XYZ file of C-alpha atoms in Angstrom:
562
model
C 1.307 -7.954 90.043
C 2.034 -5.232 92.172
C 4.935 -2.303 91.530
C 7.082 -4.112 94.481
C 6.100 -7.566 92.610
C 7.763 -5.724 89.300
C 10.418 -3.993 91.150
C 11.779 -7.657 92.654
C 11.502 -9.194 89.275
C 13.126 -6.562 87.327
C 15.482 -6.737 89.910
C 16.414 -10.666 89.482
C 16.775 -10.651 85.487
C 19.867 -8.818 86.655
C 20.692 -10.996 89.257
C 24.727 -12.711 88.964
C 23.538 -16.695 88.663
C 22.167 -17.353 85.288
C 19.697 -19.854 86.767
C 18.045 -17.159 88.754
C 17.642 -15.019 85.801
C 16.040 -17.648 83.490
C 14.000 -18.870 86.598
C 12.578 -14.937 86.680
C 11.504 -15.080 82.700
C 9.888 -18.275 83.036
C 7.548 -17.470 86.100
C 6.588 -14.633 84.432
C 3.981 -16.469 81.893
C 1.530 -14.146 80.609
C 1.892 -11.426 83.485
C 4.599 -9.293 81.842
C 3.717 -5.407 82.983
C 5.221 -2.786 80.047
C 7.389 -1.341 82.856
C 9.439 -4.508 82.896
C 9.546 -4.934 78.807
C 13.292 -2.737 78.654
C 14.699 -5.248 81.268
C 13.876 -8.358 79.218
C 14.955 -6.520 76.134
C 18.118 -6.302 78.126
C 18.291 -9.953 78.463
C 18.255 -10.404 75.089
C 22.128 -9.651 75.195
C 22.499 -12.080 78.292
C 25.851 -14.432 78.187
C 23.599 -17.303 78.781
C 21.860 -18.354 75.784
C 19.441 -20.035 77.557
C 17.994 -16.680 79.143
C 18.159 -15.040 75.713
C 16.070 -17.483 74.270
C 13.256 -17.254 76.713
C 13.957 -13.486 76.560
C 13.223 -14.017 72.555
C 9.549 -16.388 73.288
C 8.757 -13.536 76.102
C 8.900 -10.836 74.072
C 7.103 -12.313 71.308
C 4.172 -12.833 73.977
C 3.893 -9.445 75.321
C 3.461 -8.042 71.476
C 5.105 -4.775 72.814
C 6.292 -2.743 69.956
C 9.738 -1.844 71.750
C 10.545 -5.401 71.438
C 10.730 -5.367 67.601
C 14.097 -3.682 66.837
C 15.525 -5.547 69.144
C 14.410 -8.892 67.951
C 15.607 -8.115 64.408
C 18.674 -7.180 65.772
C 18.655 -10.938 67.564
C 18.082 -12.531 63.978
C 21.500 -11.310 62.868
C 23.478 -11.166 66.126
C 22.647 -14.557 67.683
C 22.928 -17.488 65.667
C 21.513 -19.997 68.191
C 18.170 -17.816 68.754
C 18.110 -16.821 65.171
C 15.081 -19.141 63.849
C 12.988 -18.263 67.246
C 13.497 -14.947 66.529
C 12.665 -14.606 62.875
C 9.554 -16.814 64.155
C 8.774 -14.082 67.052
C 8.461 -11.080 65.026
C 5.743 -12.910 62.424
C 3.454 -11.305 65.720
C 4.285 -7.814 65.071
C 3.256 -7.943 61.309
C 4.685 -9.651 57.890
C 4.662 -5.687 56.485
C 6.486 -4.592 59.101
C 9.062 -7.629 59.661
C 9.730 -6.958 55.437
C 10.409 -3.092 55.715
C 13.125 -4.113 58.525
C 14.871 -6.741 56.901
C 14.677 -5.916 52.711
C 17.294 -3.409 53.586
C 20.106 -5.545 54.189
C 19.724 -7.417 51.393
C 22.183 -4.540 50.448
C 25.040 -4.996 53.131
C 28.032 -4.808 52.315
C 28.338 -7.624 54.700
C 27.668 -10.787 52.793
C 26.830 -12.428 56.361
C 24.146 -10.204 57.400
C 22.854 -10.309 53.385
C 22.666 -14.011 53.711
C 20.597 -13.834 56.980
C 18.110 -10.982 55.708
C 17.945 -13.395 52.676
C 16.804 -16.520 54.779
C 15.046 -14.057 57.070
C 12.586 -13.014 54.071
C 12.215 -15.824 52.396
C 10.589 -17.756 55.958
C 8.477 -14.617 56.773
C 7.541 -12.398 54.018
C 8.307 -14.381 50.721
C 4.412 -13.956 49.455
C 4.337 -10.462 49.648
C 8.145 -9.964 48.142
C 8.420 -8.182 44.914
C 10.119 -10.088 41.759
C 12.963 -7.590 42.057
C 13.749 -8.292 45.863
C 12.951 -12.118 45.469
C 15.487 -12.130 42.423
C 17.872 -10.267 45.159
C 17.524 -12.939 47.391
C 17.937 -15.483 45.010
C 21.263 -14.202 44.025
C 22.492 -13.903 47.809
C 21.724 -17.557 48.079
C 23.506 -18.539 45.040
C 19.878 -19.566 43.455
C 21.064 -18.943 40.066
C 18.557 -21.166 38.070
C 15.408 -19.003 39.802
C 17.128 -15.523 38.944
C 16.734 -16.764 35.269
C 13.389 -17.455 35.675
C 12.207 -13.686 36.997
C 13.846 -12.194 33.146
C 13.517 -8.539 33.155
C 13.076 -8.218 36.944
C 16.131 -9.685 37.879
C 18.561 -6.979 35.827
C 18.249 -4.413 38.048
C 19.423 -6.691 40.998
C 21.937 -8.549 38.696
C 23.553 -5.398 37.260
C 23.976 -4.107 41.130
C 25.864 -7.434 42.017
C 28.066 -6.861 38.886
C 29.129 -3.632 40.140
C 29.868 -4.621 43.669
C 30.666 -8.266 44.710
C 33.226 -11.093 44.779
C 34.355 -12.357 41.373
C 32.658 -15.861 41.530
C 29.364 -13.624 42.131
C 29.803 -11.215 39.483
C 30.892 -14.053 37.186
C 27.219 -15.820 37.622
C 25.633 -12.437 37.542
C 26.810 -12.049 33.844
C 26.375 -15.610 33.338
C 22.440 -14.679 34.407
C 21.931 -12.357 32.081
C 23.375 -13.634 28.991
C 21.119 -16.478 29.676
C 17.842 -13.969 30.330
C 18.595 -13.486 26.796
C 16.569 -10.424 25.927
C 17.668 -6.944 24.798
C 17.570 -5.406 28.006
C 20.038 -7.657 29.153
C 22.341 -7.492 26.457
C 22.361 -3.545 26.220
C 23.294 -3.882 30.395
C 26.084 -5.880 29.557
C 27.281 -3.418 26.733
C 27.198 -0.725 28.636
C 28.826 -1.922 31.463
C 32.092 -2.300 29.440
C 32.054 1.198 28.500
C 31.268 2.760 32.199
C 34.093 4.339 32.727
C 33.207 4.028 37.016
C 33.290 0.296 36.831
C 36.013 -1.234 37.830
C 38.789 -3.426 35.275
C 37.929 -7.018 37.039
C 34.426 -6.329 36.339
C 34.586 -5.138 32.654
C 36.974 -8.070 31.939
C 34.337 -10.527 33.459
C 31.710 -9.045 31.479
C 33.646 -9.198 28.196
C 35.074 -12.784 28.560
C 31.130 -13.759 29.045
C 30.225 -11.976 25.976
C 32.796 -13.208 23.844
C 32.443 -16.867 24.585
C 28.414 -16.740 25.227
C 26.880 -14.527 22.447
C 29.379 -13.092 20.299
C 26.713 -13.441 17.279
C 24.220 -11.101 18.868
C 26.117 -8.456 20.471
C 27.750 -5.288 17.173
C 31.096 -5.238 16.312
C 31.507 -2.227 18.491
C 30.959 -3.730 21.673
C 33.175 -6.666 20.554
C 35.659 -3.964 19.807
C 35.306 -2.914 23.486
C 35.208 -6.064 24.825
C 38.612 -7.057 23.024
C 40.085 -3.773 24.390
C 38.887 -4.325 27.742
C 40.797 -8.100 27.085
C 43.668 -6.678 25.587
C 43.188 -9.207 22.770
C 45.330 -7.424 20.217
C 44.700 -9.863 17.132
C 40.790 -9.454 17.320
C 41.257 -5.757 17.456
C 43.508 -5.705 14.436
C 40.823 -8.088 12.288
C 37.971 -5.266 13.427
C 39.964 -2.481 11.547
C 38.298 0.890 11.146
C 35.942 0.163 14.257
C 38.839 -0.658 16.475
C 40.761 3.040 16.154
C 38.910 5.180 18.378
C 38.908 2.566 21.179
C 42.964 2.236 20.301
C 43.287 5.879 20.333
C 41.583 5.961 23.639
C 44.074 3.039 25.038
C 46.340 5.311 23.983
C 45.796 8.055 25.793
C 44.948 6.359 28.980
C 46.607 2.695 29.213
C 49.331 2.116 30.884
C 53.182 1.993 28.804
C 52.769 -1.976 27.994
C 49.043 -1.106 26.877
C 49.981 1.542 24.883
C 52.616 -0.156 23.078
C 50.474 -3.135 21.979
C 47.927 -0.472 20.782
C 50.499 1.207 17.980
C 51.428 -1.912 17.010
C 47.896 -2.860 16.142
C 47.193 -0.060 14.357
C 50.399 -0.623 12.384
C 49.554 -4.063 11.639
C 46.314 -2.501 10.451
C 47.552 -1.051 7.325
C 45.062 1.262 6.452
C 44.966 5.034 5.760
C 42.532 5.871 8.538
C 45.204 4.506 11.230
C 48.205 6.636 9.985
C 46.683 10.100 11.313
C 46.505 8.208 15.292
C 49.959 7.432 14.700
C 51.239 10.657 13.431
C 49.611 12.372 16.488
C 51.539 9.666 18.298
C 54.526 10.351 17.569
C 54.568 14.070 17.577
C 53.029 14.024 20.903
C 56.164 15.021 23.278
C 54.232 13.932 26.398
C 53.741 10.662 25.154
C 56.019 7.405 26.406
C 59.590 7.293 24.632
C 58.902 3.819 23.231
C 55.148 4.531 22.297
C 56.509 7.073 20.324
C 59.443 5.340 18.613
C 57.234 2.263 17.853
C 54.852 5.014 15.887
C 57.606 6.420 14.241
C 59.054 3.077 12.697
C 55.566 2.383 11.768
C 55.962 4.615 8.696
C 58.862 3.127 7.391
C 57.040 2.001 3.896
C 54.759 4.759 3.624
C 55.417 7.382 0.994
C 52.765 9.701 1.741
C 53.806 13.437 2.228
C 51.879 13.823 5.353
C 54.250 11.132 6.796
C 57.312 12.415 5.303
C 57.523 15.648 6.555
C 56.214 14.500 10.410
C 59.886 12.119 9.728
C 61.613 15.385 8.617
C 60.362 16.965 11.783
C 61.898 13.901 13.891
C 65.222 14.316 13.237
C 65.268 17.414 15.545
C 63.357 15.368 18.151
C 64.222 15.842 21.820
C 65.189 12.146 21.880
C 68.410 10.520 19.941
C 66.257 7.316 19.246
C 63.691 8.913 17.554
C 65.727 11.347 15.275
C 68.052 8.165 14.251
C 64.629 5.795 13.928
C 63.414 8.506 11.481
C 66.986 8.872 9.765
C 66.063 5.003 8.777
C 62.479 5.658 7.510
C 63.322 8.656 5.658
C 66.512 6.547 3.898
C 63.890 3.462 3.430
C 62.039 5.817 1.490
C 65.013 7.047 -0.937
C 64.054 10.451 0.718
C 66.249 13.527 -0.311
C 66.839 16.538 1.852
C 66.519 19.887 -0.014
C 67.670 22.332 2.725
C 71.059 22.846 4.555
C 69.137 22.227 7.744
C 67.990 18.894 6.727
C 70.845 17.972 5.301
C 72.943 18.238 8.479
C 70.232 16.971 10.734
C 70.347 13.631 8.679
C 73.838 13.299 8.812
C 74.074 13.590 12.746
C 71.508 10.869 12.582
C 73.508 8.718 10.629
C 76.622 9.760 12.167
C 78.024 10.641 9.596
C 80.819 12.790 10.723
C 82.612 12.971 7.686
C 79.873 15.093 5.550
C 78.634 16.629 9.154
C 81.942 17.935 9.039
C 81.801 18.955 5.701
C 79.629 21.464 6.586
C 81.715 23.372 8.698
C 80.861 26.323 10.600
C 77.321 25.964 9.530
C 77.070 22.478 11.580
C 77.881 24.141 14.818
C 74.627 25.117 16.255
C 73.787 21.305 15.375
C 76.722 19.799 17.281
C 76.299 22.298 20.349
C 72.708 20.709 20.493
C 73.654 16.843 19.963
C 76.246 17.368 22.828
C 73.397 16.770 25.112
C 72.656 13.289 23.707
C 74.802 10.584 25.863
C 75.375 8.260 22.939
C 76.951 10.911 20.326
C 77.614 13.768 22.937
C 81.334 13.165 22.933
C 81.701 12.474 19.191
C 79.868 16.222 18.807
C 82.351 17.632 21.275
C 84.933 16.224 19.217
C 83.771 17.199 16.450
C 83.407 20.887 17.061
C 87.168 20.991 18.206
C 87.856 20.227 14.666
C 86.165 22.881 13.294
C 88.525 25.326 14.078
C 88.494 28.655 16.467
C 84.541 28.865 15.868
C 84.196 25.554 17.171
C 86.407 25.667 19.765
C 84.575 29.169 21.456
C 81.097 27.207 20.922
C 82.945 24.374 23.203
C 84.517 27.480 25.480
C 80.976 29.132 25.906
C 79.335 25.522 26.886
C 82.122 24.421 29.238
C 81.589 28.044 31.242
C 78.175 28.233 30.929
C 76.601 27.404 34.398
C 72.907 26.744 33.493
C 74.147 23.899 31.130
C 73.850 20.739 32.227
C 76.926 19.362 34.334
C 77.571 16.182 31.997
C 77.623 18.473 28.891
C 79.840 20.927 30.444
C 82.132 17.829 31.053
C 82.325 17.211 27.851
C 82.823 20.530 26.422
C 86.125 20.760 28.942
C 87.496 17.604 27.816
C 87.530 18.409 24.373
C 88.855 21.499 25.390
C 91.782 19.872 27.476
C 91.969 17.226 24.785
C 93.655 20.012 22.264
C 95.520 21.764 25.196
C 93.114 24.635 24.916
C 93.506 27.064 28.355
C 89.901 27.948 28.503
C 89.391 24.574 30.075
C 91.310 25.589 33.152
C 88.480 27.989 34.308
C 85.247 25.673 34.338
C 87.190 23.160 35.335
C 88.771 25.029 38.331
C 85.034 25.569 39.259
C 83.599 21.832 39.165
C 86.627 21.483 41.760
C 83.943 22.553 44.518
C 80.911 20.456 43.138
C 79.093 18.558 46.083
C 79.570 15.554 43.490
C 82.774 13.838 44.110
C 82.955 12.069 40.696
C 82.727 15.442 39.634
C 85.649 16.743 41.517
C 87.852 13.941 40.235
C 87.066 14.427 37.290
C 87.910 17.889 37.676
C 91.188 17.544 38.929
C 92.279 14.192 36.707
C 91.280 16.548 33.780
C 93.408 19.457 35.008
C 96.534 17.223 35.898
C 96.820 16.451 31.901
C 97.264 19.703 31.467
C 99.927 20.113 33.701
C 97.564 22.463 35.851
C 99.175 23.075 39.392
C 96.739 24.411 42.324
C 97.287 28.067 43.424
C 95.409 28.058 46.710
C 94.556 26.407 49.451
C 90.776 25.469 48.000
C 92.445 23.832 45.268
C 95.164 22.554 47.298
C 91.853 20.924 49.409
C 89.892 20.256 46.576
C 92.980 18.174 44.812
C 93.121 16.247 48.136
C 89.873 15.260 48.414
C 89.300 14.098 44.493
C 92.921 11.858 45.622
C 91.396 10.683 48.895
C 93.883 12.100 50.865
C 92.363 12.921 53.650
C 95.306 13.137 56.007
C 96.765 15.559 54.584
C 93.877 18.109 54.893
C 94.348 19.182 58.438
C 97.260 21.551 57.232
C 94.841 24.019 55.373
C 92.723 25.146 58.294
C 89.725 26.953 56.891
C 89.892 25.964 53.546
C 89.689 22.450 54.957
C 86.353 23.331 57.120
C 84.724 24.786 53.893
C 85.308 21.830 52.050
C 84.010 19.327 54.565
C 81.153 21.316 55.433
C 79.980 21.149 51.425
C 80.658 17.238 51.764
C 78.641 16.788 54.520
C 75.557 16.871 51.980
C 77.307 14.221 49.872
C 76.608 10.509 51.070
C 79.893 8.873 49.558
C 82.355 11.413 51.473
C 80.434 12.385 54.807
C 82.127 9.959 56.776
C 85.686 11.079 56.152
C 84.313 14.733 56.207
C 83.244 14.348 59.686
C 86.135 12.783 60.654
C 88.439 15.361 59.324
C 86.348 18.451 60.945
C 87.087 16.505 64.137
C 90.822 16.355 63.368
C 91.125 19.990 62.316
C 89.429 21.291 65.267
C 90.763 19.349 68.027
C 94.041 20.215 66.412
C 93.599 24.066 66.001
C 90.267 25.235 67.048
C 91.337 28.188 68.126
C 92.221 29.737 64.345
C 88.814 29.036 63.275
C 86.515 31.465 62.326
C 83.479 32.261 64.211
C 81.247 31.934 60.886
C 82.632 28.682 60.708
C 82.544 27.539 64.329
C 78.571 28.629 64.149
C 77.962 26.399 60.536
C 79.716 23.380 62.330
C 77.697 23.795 66.060
C 74.530 23.946 63.494
C 75.389 21.382 61.175
C 72.672 18.878 61.851
C 69.623 21.393 61.968
C 70.960 23.480 58.905
C 71.136 20.040 56.871
C 68.475 17.712 57.869
C 67.363 17.877 54.635
C 70.664 16.313 52.956
C 70.791 14.060 55.935
C 67.384 13.101 55.608
C 68.033 12.922 51.364
C 71.638 10.703 51.795
C 70.220 8.329 54.377
C 70.607 8.144 58.491
C 73.925 8.575 59.792
C 75.018 5.639 60.699
C 75.922 5.079 65.204
C 79.721 5.966 64.281
C 78.935 8.910 61.953
C 76.290 9.966 64.262
C 78.739 9.985 67.288
C 81.288 11.865 65.255
C 78.847 14.348 64.542
C 78.021 15.248 68.010
C 81.514 15.339 69.084
C 82.429 17.573 66.024
C 79.166 19.798 67.316
C 79.575 20.029 70.982
C 83.537 21.176 69.878
C 82.339 24.063 68.050
C 79.735 24.962 70.614
C 82.296 24.903 73.179
C 84.911 26.989 71.421
C 82.225 29.671 70.903
C 81.637 29.795 74.504
C 84.897 30.026 75.156
C 84.747 33.203 72.819
C 81.898 34.268 74.647
C 79.170 33.413 71.888
C 76.167 31.448 72.755
C 74.338 29.024 70.523
C-alpha cells in the first residue's frame, strides 16, 4: 500500500456515511500500515457500533502497542463490543492486561469494578494472586468463594468494610466471621475502636459479632460493640468493664446518648462509677439534662465525696441543679453547718420564711437568685421586705446597665410595688429600648406610680407604648429619633416608617440636617438590622424608598448632596 492509498483510506475512515467507514476497515485485511493506526483508534469512538466492532478486531490484528490502552478503555465504555475487546487485548500479553485492569478493581464506580472483575476472570485468572481473586469474588458477590481464600481474603474484606454499600459491608463482616481465624476476629474487633470508621460500618460489625461469635470475643470487645449499638442493658451487665467506654460516650456522644450513659452508670450501682458521675455533674460545659441526671444519682449515697459535691451544687449556675441537690441532701438527712449553706438550702427549697430570718446576710444570695426566672420575682419581693438594705440592693440592680434586662425589670417592678421613687430612673431609661415589650413594661409600671412624662421624648415613648401612632406627628425631632430607633424592630418597623413619612410630609423644613442625613441613609446604615428582621415587605420597601427620597430632596434644597 503506497502513501497515496494510505492517505485515501485514512480519509475514508472519516467519511460521513457509516457504510463507507465500515467498508474501508473491512478491506484493510492484513495490510494495515502503522500510519493508519491512529485513525483506526479514533474509530473506536465511532457512532456506529459495527464500525467500532471492526475497529477492535483490526487493531487486535495489528498488534500495535498504541492500541492497547484504547482497547482497555473500550472494555469499560463500550458494552456492545466489550467481549470482543476483552479477547482482543490478550494479543498484547496476559501480564500487561493484568497490570492495566487490576487497579480498576478499586474504582469508586461499582460498575467499573464489576467490568474489571469480569475481564480479569476471563483473561488473567490463572496468574492472579489469591488476594486479587478474593477481591474479584467480593465484587461479583461470590461470598462462598471468598471464604475459601481464608487469610488472603482478610485485607480485601477489610477494604470492603471501609467503603462500600450497606449490603456489601454486611456480607463482608459475615465472611470474616465465617473465615473464623484469630486474625479475622482481631480485624473485626479493631474496626469497632477505629475512630476513622463511620458509624454505619461499626454498627454492622457490632451486630455481626454479637449475633455470630459472642462466645469467642473478649468482654472488652463486647462492651465496645454494645456501645456502638447503644445496647444499654448489656453495658449495665458488664459493670466495671463498661465504665471507660461509657465515659467516652459522655465526652463525645450526643445529648440523648450521654443521658443514657449516665443512667447506665447509675444502674450499675458500683463504687467505680461514682467518680465518673461526680465529674459529669461538676462539668459546667456538659449538657444541662446530663448534669441533672448525674446529680439525681447520688440521692441514696452517704459518702463524703458525694455530699460535698451536692453542697457545692447548692450554688450552681442552673436552678434545677440547685433544687435537685437540695432534695438529695434532704433525702440523706444532711444538716448544713454554715450560714451560707443554710441560706442556700433554704433558697433551693423555696423556704422564704426561713430565708427572711437570716436578715441582711441573705441579701447577696437573693440578688443572685434574681437571675433565675422560676424564683426571680419571689426573690425580688423578699428583698423589698428586708428593710433599707434590701431596697438599696434592688435599686442598685435596677440601675445597673450591665445586668440582664429581665433582672432589671424585676428589680424595678418590686421597687414600684413599694412606691420607691428610685424605680423611676431605670424605668425611664427603658422607654427608649429597641424592644417594644420592654418599652410597654416601662410605661405600664411608671403609670402605676402616677408618673407623668416631662419631655417630648418621653411623651413619644408613651404614645408608642400605647400604639398611639397618629399622635406622634406633634413632637417633631423627638418623634424622628424614636422612629429611627424602631426601624431596627421587626414588630414596629412598618409603623415607624409610616410615621416618618407623615412627619416629613408635614414639617420636613424644620427637621435638623443630622436627622435628614440619618433618614436618607436609612437602608444603608441599617442593612444588618433589616437582614436580621427579615426582608422588607413590598409596602415597607415602598415607604422606606419614599422616606429616603424625601429626606434627600430636602437636603438638596438646603444645598447638601448625599
